[in-house]
CSV table of C-alpha atoms in Angstrom, one decimal:
chain,number,residue,atom,x,y,z
O,20,MET,CA,115.3,11.0,29.7
O,21,GLY,CA,115.1,13.2,26.6
O,22,SER,CA,112.4,15.2,24.8
O,23,THR,CA,111.4,15.6,21.2
O,24,SER,CA,110.9,19.2,20.0
O,25,PRO,CA,107.7,20.1,18.2
O,26,ALA,CA,108.1,20.5,14.4
O,27,PRO,CA,109.0,24.1,13.6
O,28,ALA,CA,106.0,24.6,11.4
O,29,SER,CA,102.5,24.2,12.9
O,30,LEU,CA,98.9,25.4,12.6
O,31,PRO,CA,96.4,25.8,15.5
O,32,PRO,CA,93.8,23.1,16.0
O,33,ASP,CA,91.0,25.6,15.2
O,34,PHE,CA,92.6,26.6,11.8
O,35,GLN,CA,89.8,27.1,9.3
O,36,TRP,CA,90.3,25.4,6.0
O,37,GLY,CA,88.1,24.6,3.0
O,38,PHE,CA,87.3,25.6,-0.5
O,39,ALA,CA,86.1,28.7,-2.3
O,40,THR,CA,83.7,29.5,-5.2
O,41,ALA,CA,81.9,32.5,-6.7
O,42,SER,CA,78.2,32.7,-7.6
O,43,TYR,CA,78.4,33.6,-11.3
O,44,GLN,CA,81.1,31.0,-11.9
O,45,ILE,CA,79.1,28.0,-10.6
O,46,GLU,CA,75.4,28.7,-10.1
O,47,GLY,CA,73.8,28.9,-13.5
O,48,ALA,CA,70.0,29.3,-13.4
O,49,VAL,CA,70.5,32.9,-14.4
O,50,ASN,CA,66.8,33.4,-15.3
O,51,GLU,CA,65.2,31.3,-12.6
O,52,ASP,CA,63.3,32.3,-9.4
O,53,GLY,CA,63.4,36.0,-10.0
O,54,ARG,CA,67.1,36.6,-10.4
O,55,GLY,CA,68.0,39.8,-12.2
O,56,LYS,CA,70.7,40.2,-14.8
O,57,SER,CA,74.3,41.1,-13.8
O,58,ILE,CA,77.0,42.9,-15.7
O,59,TRP,CA,78.6,39.5,-16.3
O,60,ASP,CA,75.4,38.1,-17.9
O,61,THR,CA,75.7,41.0,-20.4
O,62,PHE,CA,79.4,40.8,-20.9
O,63,CYS,CA,79.4,37.0,-21.6
O,64,HIS,CA,76.8,37.5,-24.4
O,65,LEU,CA,78.6,40.3,-26.2
O,66,LYS,CA,79.2,39.7,-30.0
O,67,PRO,CA,81.9,39.2,-30.9
O,68,THR,CA,82.6,37.2,-27.8
O,69,ARG,CA,85.0,38.5,-25.2
O,70,THR,CA,84.8,35.3,-23.1
O,71,LYS,CA,85.9,32.7,-25.6
O,72,GLY,CA,82.3,32.0,-26.3
O,73,ALA,CA,81.5,31.0,-22.7
O,74,ASN,CA,78.8,32.2,-20.4
O,75,GLY,CA,77.4,31.4,-16.9
O,76,ASP,CA,73.8,30.6,-18.1
O,77,VAL,CA,74.3,27.0,-16.8
O,78,ALA,CA,77.9,27.0,-15.5
O,79,CYS,CA,78.2,24.1,-13.1
O,80,ASP,CA,74.4,24.2,-12.3
O,81,HIS,CA,75.3,24.5,-8.6
O,82,TYR,CA,71.8,26.1,-8.2
O,83,HIS,CA,70.3,22.7,-8.6
O,84,ARG,CA,73.2,20.5,-7.5
O,85,TYR,CA,74.4,22.2,-4.3
O,86,GLU,CA,73.6,19.2,-2.2
O,87,GLU,CA,75.8,17.0,-4.4
O,88,ASP,CA,78.5,19.7,-4.2
O,89,PHE,CA,78.3,19.9,-0.4
O,90,ASP,CA,78.5,16.1,-0.2
O,91,LEU,CA,82.0,16.6,-1.8
O,92,LEU,CA,82.9,19.1,0.9
O,93,THR,CA,82.0,16.4,3.5
O,94,LYS,CA,84.0,13.8,1.5
O,95,TYR,CA,87.0,16.1,1.4
O,96,GLY,CA,86.8,16.8,5.2
O,97,ALA,CA,86.5,20.6,4.7
O,98,LYS,CA,85.8,22.6,7.8
O,99,ALA,CA,84.6,25.7,6.0
O,100,TYR,CA,83.2,26.9,2.6
O,101,ARG,CA,83.5,30.3,1.1
O,102,PHE,CA,80.8,31.3,-1.4
O,103,SER,CA,79.4,34.5,-2.8
O,104,ILE,CA,75.9,35.8,-2.9
O,105,SER,CA,74.5,37.1,-6.2
O,106,TRP,CA,73.4,40.6,-5.5
O,107,SER,CA,70.8,40.4,-8.3
O,108,ARG,CA,69.3,37.2,-6.8
O,109,ILE,CA,68.6,39.2,-3.6
O,110,ILE,CA,67.6,42.5,-5.2
O,111,PRO,CA,67.1,41.9,-9.0
O,112,ASP,CA,67.4,45.6,-9.8
O,113,GLY,CA,70.0,46.2,-7.2
O,114,GLY,CA,69.0,49.6,-5.7
O,115,ARG,CA,68.0,50.7,-2.2
O,116,GLY,CA,64.5,51.5,-3.4
O,117,ASP,CA,64.0,48.2,-5.3
O,118,ASP,CA,62.2,45.1,-4.3
O,119,VAL,CA,63.8,42.2,-2.5
O,120,ASN,CA,63.4,38.8,-4.2
O,121,GLU,CA,62.2,36.3,-1.6
O,122,GLN,CA,63.0,33.3,-3.8
O,123,GLY,CA,66.7,34.4,-3.9
O,124,ILE,CA,66.7,34.7,-0.1
O,125,ALA,CA,65.2,31.2,0.1
O,126,PHE,CA,67.9,29.8,-2.1
O,127,TYR,CA,70.8,31.1,0.1
O,128,ASN,CA,68.9,30.0,3.2
O,129,ARG,CA,68.9,26.5,1.8
O,130,LEU,CA,72.7,26.7,1.1
O,131,ILE,CA,73.5,28.0,4.5
O,132,ASP,CA,71.3,25.5,6.3
O,133,SER,CA,72.7,22.6,4.2
O,134,LEU,CA,76.3,23.6,5.1
O,135,LEU,CA,75.5,23.9,8.8
O,136,SER,CA,73.8,20.5,8.9
O,137,ARG,CA,77.1,19.1,7.7
O,138,GLY,CA,79.1,20.9,10.3
O,139,ILE,CA,80.7,23.2,7.7
O,140,VAL,CA,81.2,26.8,8.5
O,141,PRO,CA,79.8,29.2,5.9
O,142,TRP,CA,81.9,32.2,4.7
O,143,VAL,CA,79.9,34.6,2.7
O,144,THR,CA,81.3,37.1,0.1
O,145,LEU,CA,78.8,39.9,-0.6
O,146,TYR,CA,80.3,41.0,-3.9
O,147,HIS,CA,82.3,38.8,-6.3
O,148,TRP,CA,82.2,41.0,-9.4
O,149,ASP,CA,78.5,40.5,-10.4
O,150,LEU,CA,77.0,44.0,-10.2
O,151,PRO,CA,73.3,44.1,-11.0
O,152,GLN,CA,73.0,45.3,-14.6
O,153,THR,CA,70.2,47.7,-13.7
O,154,LEU,CA,72.6,49.8,-11.5
O,155,HIS,CA,75.1,50.0,-14.3
O,156,ASP,CA,72.4,51.2,-16.7
O,157,ARG,CA,70.8,53.5,-14.1
O,158,TYR,CA,73.8,55.6,-13.0
O,159,GLY,CA,77.0,54.0,-14.2
O,160,GLY,CA,77.4,51.5,-11.4
O,161,TRP,CA,80.7,51.8,-9.6
O,162,LEU,CA,81.5,55.0,-11.6
O,163,ASN,CA,78.9,56.8,-9.4
O,164,VAL,CA,80.7,56.9,-6.1
O,165,GLU,CA,77.8,58.3,-4.1
O,166,GLU,CA,74.9,56.2,-5.4
O,167,SER,CA,76.8,52.9,-5.5
O,168,GLN,CA,77.9,52.9,-1.9
O,169,LEU,CA,74.4,53.6,-0.7
O,170,ASP,CA,72.9,50.8,-2.7
O,171,PHE,CA,75.7,48.4,-1.6
O,172,GLU,CA,75.0,49.3,2.1
O,173,ARG,CA,71.3,48.5,1.7
O,174,TYR,CA,72.2,45.1,0.0
O,175,ALA,CA,74.6,44.3,2.9
O,176,ARG,CA,71.9,45.2,5.4
O,177,ILE,CA,69.4,42.7,3.8
O,178,CYS,CA,72.1,40.0,3.9
O,179,TYR,CA,72.9,40.7,7.6
O,180,GLU,CA,69.2,40.7,8.5
O,181,ARG,CA,68.3,37.6,6.6
O,182,PHE,CA,71.4,35.4,7.0
O,183,GLY,CA,73.4,36.9,9.9
O,184,ASP,CA,71.8,34.7,12.6
O,185,ARG,CA,73.7,31.8,11.0
O,186,VAL,CA,76.5,33.4,9.0
O,187,LYS,CA,79.3,34.6,11.3
O,188,ASN,CA,82.0,35.3,8.6
O,189,TRP,CA,81.5,38.1,6.1
O,190,ILE,CA,83.7,39.3,3.2
O,191,THR,CA,82.5,42.6,1.7
O,192,LEU,CA,84.3,42.6,-1.6
O,193,ASN,CA,86.4,40.2,-3.6
O,194,GLU,CA,89.5,41.7,-5.3
O,195,PRO,CA,88.5,45.3,-5.9
O,196,TRP,CA,91.8,45.7,-7.8
O,197,ILE,CA,90.5,43.3,-10.5
O,198,VAL,CA,87.1,45.0,-10.6
O,199,SER,CA,88.7,48.4,-11.1
O,200,ILE,CA,91.6,47.6,-13.5
O,201,PHE,CA,90.2,44.7,-15.6
O,202,GLY,CA,86.7,46.2,-15.6
O,203,TYR,CA,87.6,49.9,-16.3
O,204,SER,CA,91.2,50.1,-17.5
O,205,THR,CA,92.0,47.0,-19.7
O,206,GLY,CA,88.4,46.2,-20.4
O,207,GLY,CA,89.1,42.5,-20.2
O,208,ASN,CA,86.3,41.9,-17.6
O,209,ALA,CA,82.8,43.2,-17.2
O,210,PRO,CA,81.6,45.8,-17.8
O,211,GLY,CA,84.5,46.0,-20.3
O,212,ARG,CA,85.2,49.7,-20.3
O,213,SER,CA,88.5,50.9,-21.6
O,214,SER,CA,90.1,53.5,-23.9
O,215,VAL,CA,93.0,51.2,-24.8
O,216,ASN,CA,91.2,48.0,-25.7
O,217,PRO,CA,90.1,48.0,-29.3
O,218,GLN,CA,87.1,45.8,-28.4
O,219,SER,CA,85.8,48.5,-26.0
O,220,SER,CA,83.6,51.3,-27.3
O,221,GLU,CA,83.4,53.2,-24.0
O,222,GLY,CA,85.6,54.1,-21.1
O,223,ASN,CA,88.6,56.2,-20.0
O,224,SER,CA,91.5,54.1,-18.8
O,225,ALA,CA,93.3,57.1,-17.3
O,226,THR,CA,90.5,58.1,-14.9
O,227,GLU,CA,87.8,55.5,-14.4
O,228,PRO,CA,89.7,52.8,-12.5
O,229,TRP,CA,90.6,55.3,-9.8
O,230,ILE,CA,87.0,56.5,-9.4
O,231,VAL,CA,85.8,52.9,-9.2
O,232,GLY,CA,88.4,52.1,-6.6
O,233,LYS,CA,87.1,54.9,-4.4
O,234,ALA,CA,83.5,53.7,-4.8
O,235,LEU,CA,84.5,50.2,-3.8
O,236,ILE,CA,86.5,51.4,-0.8
O,237,LEU,CA,83.6,53.5,0.5
O,238,SER,CA,81.1,50.7,-0.2
O,239,HIS,CA,83.2,48.3,1.8
O,240,ALA,CA,83.5,50.9,4.6
O,241,ARG,CA,79.7,51.5,4.7
O,242,ALA,CA,79.1,47.7,4.9
O,243,VAL,CA,81.6,47.2,7.8
O,244,ALA,CA,80.5,50.3,9.7
O,245,LEU,CA,76.9,49.2,9.4
O,246,TYR,CA,77.8,45.7,10.7
O,247,ASN,CA,79.8,47.2,13.6
O,248,LYS,CA,77.0,49.6,14.6
O,249,GLU,CA,73.9,47.5,14.3
O,250,PHE,CA,74.7,43.8,14.0
O,251,ARG,CA,78.0,42.9,15.6
O,252,SER,CA,76.7,43.0,19.2
O,253,ILE,CA,73.7,40.8,18.4
O,254,GLN,CA,75.2,38.4,15.8
O,255,ASN,CA,78.8,38.1,17.1
O,256,GLY,CA,80.3,37.7,13.7
O,257,ARG,CA,83.4,39.0,12.0
O,258,ILE,CA,83.9,40.9,8.8
O,259,GLY,CA,86.8,41.7,6.4
O,260,ILE,CA,87.7,42.1,2.7
O,261,SER,CA,89.6,39.9,0.2
O,262,LEU,CA,92.4,41.6,-1.6
O,263,ASN,CA,94.5,40.1,-4.4
O,264,GLY,CA,98.1,41.0,-5.0
O,265,ASP,CA,101.4,39.3,-6.1
O,266,PHE,CA,104.6,39.5,-4.2
O,267,PHE,CA,107.4,41.3,-6.1
O,268,GLU,CA,111.1,40.9,-5.9
O,269,PRO,CA,113.5,43.3,-7.7
O,270,TRP,CA,114.6,42.1,-11.2
O,271,ASP,CA,118.1,43.2,-10.3
O,272,ALA,CA,118.6,42.6,-6.6
O,273,GLN,CA,121.6,45.0,-6.7
O,274,ASP,CA,119.8,47.9,-8.3
O,275,GLU,CA,118.1,50.2,-5.8
O,276,ARG,CA,115.7,51.4,-8.5
O,277,ASP,CA,114.4,47.8,-9.0
O,278,ARG,CA,114.0,47.4,-5.2
O,279,GLU,CA,112.0,50.6,-5.1
O,280,ALA,CA,110.0,49.4,-8.1
O,281,ALA,CA,109.1,46.1,-6.4
O,282,GLU,CA,107.8,47.9,-3.3
O,283,ARG,CA,106.0,50.5,-5.5
O,284,ARG,CA,104.2,47.7,-7.4
O,285,MET,CA,102.9,46.2,-4.2
O,286,GLU,CA,101.7,49.6,-3.1
O,287,PHE,CA,99.8,50.1,-6.4
O,288,HIS,CA,98.4,46.6,-6.2
O,289,ILE,CA,97.6,46.2,-2.4
O,290,GLY,CA,98.2,49.5,-0.7
O,291,TRP,CA,95.7,51.2,-3.0
O,292,PHE,CA,92.9,49.4,-1.0
O,293,ALA,CA,94.7,48.2,2.2
O,294,ASN,CA,95.9,51.7,3.3
O,295,PRO,CA,92.3,53.0,3.5
O,296,VAL,CA,90.5,49.9,4.6
O,297,CYS,CA,93.1,48.5,7.1
O,298,LEU,CA,94.7,51.7,8.4
O,299,ALA,CA,92.0,54.4,7.6
O,300,GLN,CA,94.9,56.2,5.8
O,301,ASP,CA,95.2,57.9,2.4
O,302,TYR,CA,96.4,56.0,-0.7
O,303,PRO,CA,100.2,55.3,-0.8
O,304,LYS,CA,102.3,58.3,-1.5
O,305,CYS,CA,103.8,56.8,-4.7
O,306,MET,CA,100.2,56.6,-6.1
O,307,ARG,CA,99.5,60.3,-5.3
O,308,GLU,CA,102.8,61.3,-6.9
O,309,GLN,CA,102.2,59.5,-10.1
O,310,LEU,CA,98.5,59.9,-10.6
O,311,GLY,CA,98.0,63.4,-9.2
O,312,ASP,CA,94.4,64.7,-9.4
O,313,ARG,CA,93.2,61.6,-11.2
O,314,LEU,CA,93.3,59.8,-7.9
O,315,PRO,CA,90.2,61.0,-6.0
O,316,LYS,CA,90.7,62.5,-2.6
O,317,PHE,CA,88.9,61.4,0.6
O,318,THR,CA,87.0,64.0,2.5
O,319,ASP,CA,87.1,64.4,6.2
O,320,SER,CA,83.8,62.7,6.6
O,321,GLU,CA,85.0,59.8,4.4
O,322,PHE,CA,88.0,59.4,6.7
O,323,THR,CA,85.7,59.3,9.6
O,324,LEU,CA,83.7,56.5,7.9
O,325,LEU,CA,86.9,54.6,7.3
O,326,ARG,CA,87.8,54.8,10.9
O,327,GLU,CA,84.3,53.5,11.9
O,328,ALA,CA,84.8,50.6,9.5
O,329,ASN,CA,87.3,48.7,11.7
O,330,MET,CA,87.4,45.2,10.3
O,331,ASP,CA,88.4,41.9,11.8
O,332,PHE,CA,90.6,40.3,9.3
O,333,TYR,CA,92.5,40.6,6.0
O,334,GLY,CA,91.4,38.1,3.3
O,335,MET,CA,94.3,37.3,1.0
O,336,ASN,CA,93.9,36.0,-2.5
O,337,TYR,CA,97.3,34.8,-3.6
O,338,TYR,CA,98.4,32.8,-6.6
O,339,THR,CA,101.9,33.9,-7.7
O,340,SER,CA,104.8,36.3,-7.5
O,341,GLN,CA,106.9,38.3,-10.1
O,342,PHE,CA,109.9,40.4,-10.6
O,343,ALA,CA,109.8,44.2,-11.0
O,344,ARG,CA,112.1,46.2,-13.2
O,345,HIS,CA,112.1,49.9,-13.1
O,346,ARG,CA,111.5,52.1,-16.1
O,347,ASP,CA,113.4,55.3,-16.8
O,348,GLU,CA,110.7,56.8,-19.0
O,349,SER,CA,107.8,58.8,-17.6
O,350,PRO,CA,104.7,56.7,-17.0
O,351,SER,CA,101.9,56.6,-19.6
O,352,ILE,CA,98.7,58.3,-18.5
O,353,ASN,CA,97.1,54.9,-18.6
O,354,ASP,CA,99.7,53.2,-16.5
O,355,TYR,CA,98.4,51.3,-13.4
O,356,LEU,CA,101.5,49.3,-12.5
O,357,GLY,CA,103.6,52.1,-11.0
O,358,ASN,CA,105.9,52.8,-14.0
O,359,LEU,CA,107.7,49.4,-14.2
O,360,GLU,CA,107.8,46.1,-16.0
O,361,GLU,CA,106.5,42.9,-14.5
O,362,LEU,CA,108.7,39.9,-15.4
O,363,GLN,CA,108.7,36.2,-14.6
O,364,GLU,CA,112.5,35.8,-14.8
O,365,ASN,CA,115.1,38.0,-13.1
O,366,LYS,CA,118.3,39.5,-14.5
O,367,GLU,CA,120.1,36.2,-14.3
O,368,GLY,CA,117.3,34.5,-16.2
O,369,VAL,CA,116.1,32.6,-13.1
O,370,SER,CA,112.4,31.9,-13.2
O,371,VAL,CA,110.3,33.1,-10.2
O,372,GLY,CA,108.8,29.6,-10.0
O,373,GLU,CA,107.6,26.4,-11.8
O,374,PRO,CA,105.1,27.2,-14.6
O,375,SER,CA,101.5,26.1,-14.2
O,376,GLY,CA,98.7,25.6,-16.7
O,377,VAL,CA,98.1,29.3,-17.2
O,378,HIS,CA,100.7,31.8,-18.5
O,379,TRP,CA,100.6,34.3,-15.6
O,380,LEU,CA,100.9,31.8,-12.7
O,381,ARG,CA,104.1,30.1,-11.5
O,382,SER,CA,104.4,28.3,-8.2
O,383,THR,CA,106.1,30.5,-5.7
O,384,PRO,CA,105.6,29.2,-2.1
O,385,LYS,CA,108.8,30.9,-0.6
O,386,LEU,CA,107.6,34.3,-1.9
O,387,PHE,CA,104.1,33.5,-0.6
O,388,ARG,CA,105.6,33.2,2.9
O,389,LYS,CA,107.3,36.6,2.4
O,390,HIS,CA,104.0,38.1,1.2
O,391,LEU,CA,102.1,36.8,4.2
O,392,THR,CA,104.6,38.3,6.6
O,393,ARG,CA,104.8,41.6,4.7
O,394,VAL,CA,101.1,42.0,4.7
O,395,TYR,CA,100.7,41.0,8.4
O,396,ARG,CA,103.4,43.4,9.6
O,397,LYS,CA,102.3,46.3,7.4
O,398,TYR,CA,98.5,46.1,8.0
O,399,GLY,CA,98.3,44.4,11.4
O,400,LYS,CA,95.2,42.3,10.7
O,401,PRO,CA,94.9,38.5,11.2
O,402,ILE,CA,95.0,36.9,7.7
O,403,TYR,CA,92.7,34.3,6.1
O,404,VAL,CA,94.0,33.0,2.8
O,405,THR,CA,90.7,33.3,1.0
O,406,GLU,CA,92.0,32.0,-2.4
O,407,ASN,CA,95.0,30.0,-3.4
O,408,GLY,CA,95.3,27.5,-6.2
O,409,CYS,CA,96.4,26.7,-9.7
O,410,PRO,CA,95.7,24.8,-13.0
O,411,CYS,CA,98.1,22.0,-13.8
O,412,PRO,CA,100.2,22.2,-17.0
O,413,GLY,CA,98.1,21.0,-20.0
O,414,GLU,CA,95.1,20.3,-17.8
O,415,GLU,CA,92.6,22.0,-20.1
O,416,LYS,CA,93.3,19.3,-22.7
O,417,MET,CA,93.2,16.3,-20.4
O,418,THR,CA,90.5,13.6,-20.1
O,419,VAL,CA,89.0,13.1,-16.7
O,420,THR,CA,91.2,10.1,-16.1
O,421,GLU,CA,94.3,12.2,-16.7
O,422,ALA,CA,93.1,15.3,-14.9
O,423,VAL,CA,92.3,13.5,-11.6
O,424,ASN,CA,96.0,12.6,-11.1
O,425,ASP,CA,96.8,16.3,-10.5
O,426,THR,CA,100.3,15.9,-9.1
O,427,TYR,CA,101.3,19.6,-9.9
O,428,ARG,CA,98.3,20.9,-7.9
O,429,VAL,CA,99.1,18.5,-5.0
O,430,ARG,CA,102.6,19.8,-4.9
O,431,TYR,CA,101.4,23.4,-5.2
O,432,PHE,CA,99.0,22.9,-2.2
O,433,GLU,CA,101.6,21.1,-0.1
O,434,ASP,CA,104.2,23.8,-0.7
O,435,HIS,CA,101.9,26.8,-0.1
O,436,ILE,CA,100.3,25.3,3.0
O,437,GLU,CA,103.8,24.7,4.4
O,438,ALA,CA,104.5,28.4,3.6
O,439,VAL,CA,101.5,29.3,5.7
O,440,ALA,CA,102.7,27.2,8.6
O,441,LEU,CA,106.2,28.6,8.4
O,442,ALA,CA,104.9,32.2,8.3
O,443,ARG,CA,103.0,31.5,11.5
O,444,SER,CA,105.6,29.5,13.4
O,445,GLU,CA,108.8,31.2,12.4
O,446,ASP,CA,107.8,34.7,11.2
O,447,GLY,CA,105.1,35.4,13.8
O,448,SER,CA,102.3,36.1,11.2
O,449,ASP,CA,98.8,35.6,12.5
O,450,ILE,CA,97.2,33.4,9.8
O,451,LYS,CA,93.9,31.8,10.8
O,452,GLY,CA,92.5,30.0,7.7
O,453,TYR,CA,93.0,28.8,4.1
O,454,PHE,CA,90.6,28.3,1.3
O,455,ALA,CA,91.6,26.4,-1.8
O,456,TRP,CA,90.5,27.9,-5.1
O,457,SER,CA,88.4,26.2,-6.3
O,458,LEU,CA,86.0,23.5,-5.2
O,459,MET,CA,85.4,22.6,-8.8
O,460,ASP,CA,86.4,23.5,-12.3
O,461,ASN,CA,84.1,26.4,-13.4
O,462,LEU,CA,83.7,29.4,-15.6
O,463,GLU,CA,87.0,31.2,-15.4
O,464,TRP,CA,85.6,34.6,-16.3
O,465,SER,CA,87.0,35.9,-19.6
O,466,ASP,CA,89.1,32.7,-20.0
O,467,GLY,CA,85.9,30.7,-20.4
O,468,TYR,CA,85.8,27.0,-19.6
O,469,GLY,CA,89.4,26.2,-20.8
O,470,VAL,CA,91.5,26.9,-17.7
O,471,ARG,CA,90.8,24.5,-14.8
O,472,PHE,CA,91.4,25.6,-11.2
O,473,GLY,CA,89.2,23.0,-9.6
O,474,ALA,CA,90.1,20.4,-7.1
O,475,THR,CA,87.1,18.5,-8.6
O,476,PHE,CA,86.9,17.8,-12.3
O,477,THR,CA,83.7,19.1,-13.9
O,478,ASN,CA,82.5,17.5,-17.2
O,479,TYR,CA,80.9,20.5,-18.8
O,480,ASP,CA,78.7,18.2,-21.1
O,481,THR,CA,77.3,16.0,-18.4
O,482,LEU,CA,78.0,18.2,-15.4
O,483,GLU,CA,79.4,15.1,-13.6
O,484,ARG,CA,81.8,15.9,-10.8
O,485,THR,CA,84.9,13.8,-10.2
O,486,PRO,CA,87.3,14.3,-7.3
O,487,LYS,CA,90.9,15.0,-8.1
O,488,GLN,CA,93.7,13.7,-5.9
O,489,SER,CA,94.4,17.1,-4.5
O,490,ALA,CA,90.9,17.4,-3.0
O,491,LEU,CA,91.2,14.0,-1.3
O,492,LEU,CA,94.7,14.8,0.0
O,493,LEU,CA,94.1,18.3,1.4
O,494,LYS,CA,92.7,17.1,4.8
O,495,GLY,CA,95.9,15.2,5.4
O,496,MET,CA,98.0,18.2,4.5
O,497,PHE,CA,96.4,20.3,7.2
O,498,GLU,CA,96.4,17.5,9.7
O,499,LYS,CA,100.2,17.3,9.3
O,500,TYR,CA,100.5,20.8,10.8
O,501,THR,CA,97.5,20.8,13.2
O,502,GLU,CA,97.9,17.5,15.1
O,503,PRO,CA,99.1,17.8,18.7
O,504,ARG,CA,102.8,17.5,19.3
O,505,LYS,CA,103.9,14.8,21.7
O,506,TYR,CA,106.6,15.3,24.3
O,507,LEU,CA,108.5,12.5,25.9
C-alpha cells in the first residue's frame, strides 16, 4: 500500500481570484448624474494631447453596461472583482465641506448589489488616481499635505458609511509611487507637473514628488485609522493598500555595487511607502541619504497616526522585473531611481524575460516568486496580488478574431499563477488572492486606447465585448492548484 504526495504547489480552497478595473479607465459617463471633473478629465483634454488623443468621456461605457460586464465575470467563474470608486462621483468638489452626490452613491450601490447577487465578492479601491479637479484648483491637491489628508479621510468615511455594510475589502490607494512620480516628476500622468518635461508648464521634479508621497501616506493612514476606530468592530472588514514595484536583480551578479543598486532601487520603489504604512517606520535610509531635506520628515504625531493605521494586507501590483546597474556619478537632483540604471538585459546580454506587447514589460514569473517572498518577509503582511497582467505582442493591431487567441497572455497567467502557488507552498509566503489586470481592454491612461491589457476584447467603435481565451481559461488555472489532494 503506497501513497501519493500532494503536488508541491497549491493554493487554499478559499483563495480569492478575479479581475480588476479602475473607474476612469472604464466608466465613461463623465458628465452624468452629478459627477464632478477629475484631474484626468482635464489632463486627457489638454492641447496638444498628452494621451495620444484619448480620453475617458465614454471609455468602455461601464456606467451603462455594468450588468453585461458582470455577466462576463460570472461566465469566467470569478470569485471576486476589484473596482475603484470615482471620488468626484461621490463628492463632486471633493472637499470635507462639500456636498455628497446621492446619484453617485446610488450608482455604486447598484454595482455592489449586482456583484453580491452573483456571489462575487466586491473589492473597493478608494483612490485610483482620479483626484477631484476642484481640490487641485483649490489648494494644489496632493501638494497640500494637511488639507488633502483631511479631505480624503472624509471621503473614506462616506464610503464606509454608505457601502461598508456590504463591502468587506477596502484598498485605500492604488500605486502611490505612480501618482507621485508620473504625476509630479516626469509629468506623464495627471496632473502633469514636471520641471524636466518640455510639455509641462508647472512643477518642480526635485521636490514635489516627495511632498505628494507624504500626503498620500498620511491620507492612507487616516483612512485606515478611521476604519480601525469606528467601523471595523461593526462591519468586520479588512483594509490595505496596493503598491506597485518591480523586482530587481543586479546587472552584474558579481559586482557588489550592482547588488546594492538592485536593493536600493526596490527601497526607492517600494520601501518609500511600505516602510511607513506596513512598519510605521521612517523612509529607507538610502532615500534619506540621497534626498536629504527634500524628503519630508514625519513628526511624532504622524508616527503615532501610522501606528494606529495597522492594516490587514499588502496589495501587490506586479507586472515585470529588471536589472539594476550602479552609477559612479553623483545623482541628479531630479533622480528618483536611487542613482542607477534600469535595464532589461544583464551584463551577459540575457533578457530578464520574454517581451510583451509594451516596451517596459517582459514576462518574469521566476522573479515574481522572489518578489512575493521578499515583500512578505520584509513587511510581514498577507499579500493579495491586486494587479497582474500583460498585453500580447502586436495585440494593438489585431482584429478581434486574432486578439481572442491570446496565447502569450495565457502563458503569462499560467506562469505567474504557478509562481504564486510556489511562493506559498515552498517559500512560506502568505498569499491570499490574485486579480488579473484587466477585466477588459480599456483606456490605458497616457497610452490611450492602443495597448490592450484586457482578458476581454473591447471594440471601441461598437463597445462590444468579446472574451479572450485567457479569461475563459483562468478558472481552470486556479482549480489546478486549489482542488483537494487525494491520498491512497
